[in-house]
XYZ file of C-alpha atoms in Angstrom:
379
model
C -107.977 -2.795 -105.561
C -110.983 -2.763 -103.466
C -108.767 -3.202 -100.370
C -106.627 -0.195 -101.516
C -109.852 2.127 -102.255
C -111.378 1.166 -99.089
C -108.281 2.263 -97.069
C -108.181 5.376 -99.053
C -111.955 6.029 -98.400
C -111.208 5.335 -94.606
C -108.446 7.685 -94.556
C -110.209 10.266 -96.238
C -113.104 10.081 -93.668
C -110.630 10.364 -90.998
C -108.975 13.381 -92.461
C -112.417 15.208 -92.986
C -113.130 14.343 -89.335
C -109.980 16.127 -87.942
C -110.940 19.469 -88.843
C -111.838 21.853 -85.623
C -115.204 22.515 -86.946
C -116.038 18.834 -87.459
C -114.822 17.761 -84.087
C -117.245 20.410 -82.415
C -120.020 19.342 -84.510
C -119.572 15.639 -83.686
C -121.272 13.842 -80.938
C -119.545 11.404 -78.953
C -120.347 8.078 -80.077
C -120.579 8.894 -83.532
C -119.036 6.747 -86.118
C -116.324 8.386 -88.420
C -115.399 5.492 -90.667
C -115.469 1.634 -90.615
C -113.070 -0.270 -92.810
C -113.908 -4.082 -93.501
C -111.219 -6.173 -92.434
C -110.432 -8.742 -95.070
C -108.731 -11.305 -92.723
C -111.504 -12.141 -90.269
C -111.810 -15.738 -89.345
C -114.298 -17.822 -90.901
C -117.891 -17.034 -89.689
C -116.713 -13.424 -88.579
C -116.837 -10.024 -90.315
C -115.103 -7.145 -88.707
C -114.416 -3.367 -89.305
C -111.624 -1.093 -87.992
C -113.385 1.891 -86.785
C -112.566 5.473 -85.939
C -115.185 7.198 -83.883
C -115.749 10.422 -81.530
C -115.482 10.086 -77.595
C -114.767 12.744 -74.948
C -111.820 12.714 -72.702
C -112.097 13.412 -68.810
C -111.294 17.110 -69.849
C -114.632 16.933 -72.163
C -112.575 17.548 -75.065
C -113.815 15.613 -78.283
C -111.038 13.354 -79.588
C -110.863 10.711 -82.351
C -110.202 7.295 -81.374
C -110.177 3.686 -82.656
C -111.111 0.251 -82.353
C -112.545 -2.762 -83.899
C -116.104 -4.450 -84.156
C -116.391 -8.047 -84.748
C -119.815 -9.651 -85.737
C -121.222 -12.939 -87.005
C -121.070 -13.178 -90.767
C -124.503 -13.887 -91.135
C -126.937 -10.911 -90.448
C -129.395 -11.110 -87.288
C -133.000 -12.042 -87.842
C -135.196 -9.371 -86.223
C -133.980 -8.100 -82.995
C -130.589 -6.428 -82.737
C -127.388 -8.218 -81.569
C -126.453 -8.370 -77.794
C -123.054 -6.613 -77.403
C -120.000 -7.500 -75.442
C -117.626 -4.552 -75.084
C -114.192 -6.431 -74.536
C -111.627 -4.220 -72.962
C -107.938 -5.278 -73.538
C -105.193 -5.572 -71.058
C -102.112 -3.520 -71.365
C -100.562 -3.436 -74.696
C -98.149 -0.454 -74.311
C -98.643 3.269 -74.569
C -97.384 3.974 -78.188
C -99.784 4.555 -80.947
C -98.565 1.767 -82.916
C -99.428 -0.905 -80.053
C -103.268 -0.798 -80.976
C -104.732 -4.232 -81.137
C -106.910 -3.002 -84.041
C -103.877 -2.175 -86.380
C -103.047 -5.691 -87.062
C -104.904 -9.058 -86.368
C -104.123 -9.174 -82.703
C -107.899 -8.968 -81.586
C -108.600 -12.331 -83.294
C -106.175 -13.909 -80.770
C -106.134 -11.778 -77.810
C -109.902 -11.864 -77.275
C -110.699 -15.075 -75.134
C -113.466 -17.174 -76.322
C -113.949 -14.957 -79.444
C -115.388 -17.754 -81.636
C -117.598 -18.922 -78.673
C -118.942 -15.397 -78.313
C -119.605 -14.982 -82.141
C -121.254 -18.413 -82.411
C -123.428 -17.307 -79.703
C -124.424 -14.492 -81.616
C -122.902 -11.569 -79.957
C -121.240 -8.477 -81.466
C -117.988 -7.816 -80.185
C -116.842 -4.167 -79.728
C -113.123 -3.868 -78.888
C -111.987 -0.253 -78.386
C -108.516 0.553 -78.390
C -108.746 3.483 -75.844
C -107.429 6.879 -76.617
C -103.817 7.432 -77.873
C -103.842 3.924 -79.114
C -104.223 3.782 -82.702
C -105.104 7.560 -82.452
C -102.977 10.647 -82.008
C -102.528 11.944 -78.492
C -100.877 10.540 -75.449
C -102.508 7.380 -74.037
C -103.640 7.892 -70.605
C -103.279 4.349 -69.342
C -104.992 3.582 -66.327
C -106.826 6.821 -66.497
C -110.400 5.679 -65.817
C -112.759 8.292 -67.040
C -111.092 8.451 -70.313
C -111.041 4.760 -70.523
C -114.701 4.400 -69.472
C -115.787 6.969 -71.958
C -114.170 5.621 -75.049
C -115.515 2.012 -74.272
C -119.131 3.430 -73.946
C -118.418 5.562 -77.105
C -117.254 2.168 -78.996
C -120.532 0.452 -78.196
C -122.517 3.573 -79.718
C -120.401 3.663 -82.530
C -120.803 -0.031 -83.630
C -124.403 0.819 -83.920
C -123.516 2.778 -86.992
C -122.370 -0.356 -88.853
C -125.718 -1.758 -90.368
C -124.030 -5.289 -90.797
C -122.975 -5.285 -87.061
C -126.745 -5.318 -86.213
C -125.415 -3.867 -82.748
C -128.025 -3.372 -80.044
C -128.044 -1.000 -76.981
C -127.879 -3.894 -74.658
C -124.248 -4.660 -73.719
C -122.022 -6.311 -71.249
C -118.424 -5.413 -70.097
C -115.511 -7.849 -70.100
C -112.048 -6.842 -69.523
C -108.770 -8.375 -68.631
C -105.759 -6.704 -66.822
C -106.085 -3.209 -67.600
C -109.189 -3.873 -69.414
C -110.635 -5.091 -65.963
C -110.039 -1.579 -64.717
C -111.376 -0.154 -67.956
C -114.462 -2.234 -67.539
C -115.051 -1.217 -63.867
C -114.723 2.365 -64.760
C -117.131 1.859 -67.895
C -119.546 0.563 -65.515
C -118.801 3.563 -63.091
C -119.434 6.394 -65.576
C -122.152 4.581 -67.690
C -125.364 5.782 -66.199
C -124.499 9.680 -66.277
C -122.664 9.396 -69.616
C -124.296 6.942 -71.611
C -127.884 6.215 -70.319
C -128.811 5.691 -73.878
C -126.872 2.324 -73.744
C -128.332 -0.674 -71.229
C -125.771 -2.389 -69.282
C -126.420 -5.921 -67.999
C -123.214 -6.977 -66.495
C -119.494 -6.340 -65.677
C -116.719 -8.985 -65.785
C -113.255 -7.932 -64.619
C -110.552 -10.379 -65.012
C -107.298 -9.692 -62.962
C -108.002 -6.207 -62.561
C -105.907 -3.448 -61.235
C -108.123 -1.658 -58.697
C -106.343 -0.055 -55.753
C -103.793 1.359 -57.945
C -101.292 2.537 -55.063
C -101.445 -0.885 -53.928
C -101.001 -2.601 -57.431
C -97.931 -0.677 -57.930
C -96.299 -1.872 -54.699
C -97.420 -5.400 -54.159
C -96.905 -7.236 -57.594
C -94.269 -9.603 -57.162
C -92.706 -9.700 -60.325
C -90.290 -6.946 -59.879
C -89.176 -6.585 -63.544
C -92.786 -6.386 -64.691
C -93.513 -3.830 -62.070
C -90.690 -1.854 -63.207
C -91.970 -2.031 -66.821
C -95.551 -1.038 -65.807
C -94.192 1.732 -63.875
C -92.342 3.063 -66.842
C -95.483 3.019 -68.833
C -97.452 4.648 -66.328
C -95.108 7.367 -65.399
C -94.260 8.211 -68.963
C -98.031 8.433 -69.650
C -98.999 10.546 -66.623
C -95.973 13.028 -66.946
C -97.316 13.886 -70.348
C -101.038 13.580 -69.656
C -101.181 15.206 -66.093
C -97.629 16.856 -65.941
C -96.599 14.482 -63.029
C -92.841 15.021 -62.484
C -90.514 12.233 -63.871
C -87.962 13.555 -61.462
C -89.595 11.507 -58.748
C -87.532 8.643 -60.196
C -84.280 9.845 -60.277
C -81.816 11.520 -62.558
C -82.391 12.554 -66.265
C -80.574 9.512 -67.486
C -82.838 7.228 -65.372
C -86.053 9.439 -66.479
C -84.966 8.956 -70.176
C -84.519 5.090 -69.814
C -88.089 4.710 -68.394
C -89.315 6.967 -71.152
C -87.492 4.904 -73.867
C -88.764 1.707 -72.561
C -92.275 2.843 -72.551
C -92.164 4.448 -75.950
C -90.147 1.543 -77.587
C -91.784 -1.401 -76.077
C -95.294 -2.973 -77.179
C -96.231 -5.923 -75.076
C -96.040 -9.043 -77.069
C -97.019 -12.514 -75.479
C -94.222 -15.000 -75.592
C -91.758 -12.633 -77.320
C -88.298 -12.525 -76.284
C -87.199 -9.159 -74.991
C -84.256 -7.395 -76.510
C -80.950 -6.631 -74.684
C -81.755 -2.982 -74.520
C -85.162 -3.575 -72.971
C -83.588 -6.178 -70.273
C -80.849 -3.493 -69.432
C -83.589 -0.652 -69.130
C -86.025 -2.745 -67.168
C -82.923 -3.199 -64.626
C -82.236 0.331 -64.422
C -85.893 1.073 -63.768
C -86.172 -1.751 -61.097
C -83.333 -0.149 -59.236
C -85.028 3.162 -59.517
C -88.225 2.089 -57.850
C -86.895 -0.457 -55.424
C -87.300 1.863 -52.321
C -90.131 4.158 -53.827
C -93.467 3.872 -52.564
C -95.256 5.917 -55.290
C -98.406 6.050 -53.582
C -96.975 8.631 -50.914
C -95.386 10.951 -53.539
C -97.284 13.871 -54.779
C -98.895 14.083 -57.462
C -98.623 10.463 -58.062
C -100.559 9.300 -54.940
C -103.636 11.632 -55.713
C -103.715 10.605 -59.009
C -103.630 6.954 -58.340
C -106.635 7.450 -55.963
C -108.642 9.486 -58.511
C -108.097 6.631 -60.967
C -108.753 3.597 -59.030
C -112.234 2.443 -59.413
C -114.795 2.569 -56.636
C -116.443 -0.661 -55.317
C -119.277 1.618 -54.275
C -119.708 2.602 -58.069
C -120.451 -0.896 -59.333
C -123.944 -0.398 -60.806
C -125.040 -4.015 -62.143
C -123.978 -7.603 -61.116
C -120.339 -8.201 -61.446
C -117.953 -10.957 -61.892
C -114.654 -10.385 -60.480
C -111.684 -13.047 -60.876
C -108.181 -13.317 -59.900
C -105.705 -16.201 -59.924
C -103.697 -17.440 -57.117
C -100.584 -17.337 -59.278
C -100.752 -13.713 -60.622
C -97.510 -11.956 -59.798
C -98.405 -8.971 -61.416
C -102.017 -7.704 -59.995
C -101.717 -9.068 -56.492
C -104.581 -11.599 -55.995
C -105.118 -9.941 -52.270
C -105.499 -6.629 -53.941
C -108.666 -8.040 -55.899
C -110.133 -9.966 -53.313
C -110.157 -6.724 -51.008
C -111.981 -4.803 -53.749
C -114.328 -7.562 -54.223
C -115.052 -7.819 -50.482
C -115.588 -3.970 -50.366
C -117.952 -4.255 -52.925
C -119.864 -7.062 -51.048
C -119.894 -5.175 -47.933
C -121.520 -2.164 -49.755
C -124.443 -4.608 -50.892
C -123.269 -5.044 -54.468
C -123.977 -8.226 -56.473
C -120.497 -9.911 -56.850
C -119.495 -13.435 -58.015
C -115.633 -13.690 -57.061
C -113.520 -16.351 -58.467
C -110.273 -17.324 -57.431
C -108.678 -19.528 -59.899
C -106.053 -21.906 -58.215
C -102.579 -21.524 -59.957
C -104.062 -19.086 -62.194
C -101.492 -16.622 -63.869
C -102.109 -13.220 -64.742
C -102.112 -13.817 -68.523
C -103.853 -17.133 -68.353
C -107.096 -16.530 -66.016
C -109.277 -14.732 -68.591
C -108.700 -17.824 -71.149
C -109.320 -20.607 -68.895
C -112.503 -19.098 -67.469
C -113.643 -17.704 -70.827
C -116.554 -20.215 -71.332
C -117.760 -19.697 -67.684
C -117.548 -16.155 -68.209
C -119.717 -16.113 -71.444
C -122.140 -18.326 -69.581
C -122.608 -15.766 -66.725
C -122.801 -12.920 -69.467
C -125.588 -15.145 -71.286
C -127.536 -15.300 -68.033
C -127.528 -11.460 -67.447
C -128.768 -11.019 -70.905
C -131.290 -13.666 -70.420
C -132.374 -11.791 -67.100
C -131.476 -14.526 -64.729
C -130.935 -13.708 -61.050
C -127.374 -13.014 -60.662
C -125.252 -15.174 -58.277
C -123.376 -14.104 -55.458
C -120.808 -15.688 -53.324
C -120.013 -12.744 -51.069
C -120.393 -14.833 -47.796
C -117.979 -17.313 -48.678
C -114.765 -15.630 -49.503
């Protein structure tokens, strides 16, 4: 009964916050509701949260996520915070990691992070777990929702979350981590960012959509982005062909959440084949308004404000390793403090996990104030 009453209270708080008057009155980063998660792993406590953020149009929106903290309360000082930014899970509202138990398995090194005393904040991003379109790979929208999740976590007394935080993202989450850093000083100067870790991040979006060597995955990712941007920006789906092809791509995006090791359905396989043919000779970066939107939502190496760890794997067939390397090189040329890591044989879905312990050590050092290492002269 306590679980049911807790859920009812959570939904009631959410419904109250949906009124236009409440939306105008709420500041970005304000916690709306926090529902304890009874199935959190041992030594952890977790909450499904809803909070306010603002999208890139400066409109207040309600979004969701999860906060995970050590079961024991902090002694004295607030806990250090890691903002985990997840990879692409889809664009449908039901794909949000916080809805089920996914965060407990997809966050690499979670048990280690909790054991080190971190509070982990895991935003869903707008449109995942909340109403509205998910603006996939839209940088300002992602970044603001991440920063406001860190703020909102401070509204849960038992989370003991402080204002000092590090960003750790994988795939789309690497993009989100870089964008969170890019907008941080102007949007959330009340927070103290110590470091950014971007693992297999999409950076130059036009190149990312043309150089990934797994053509089936590229077709699915293009379907996700095309559907999202057609709704969010009004970009024309007609770029991809006939109405029937457009409908196939839209259904692919709306009906498929990314599930590791899941066997795709026959309809999904056929849909990907159709989308693959539609983009076979299409350089989306040269088509209006797609090329402009890609440029506007590619993170800037000049805007990295703190030390960064950027990683790729030589076996990544989804985000081309050369694109990640070139981004890191440009950041180095601009005087940024970058540690670049290329994992031999590392695949898109494995690098964040195989390098989790090293990543946490790097993050620990940033919180401890150690001088950040750089290997800009050697790659």
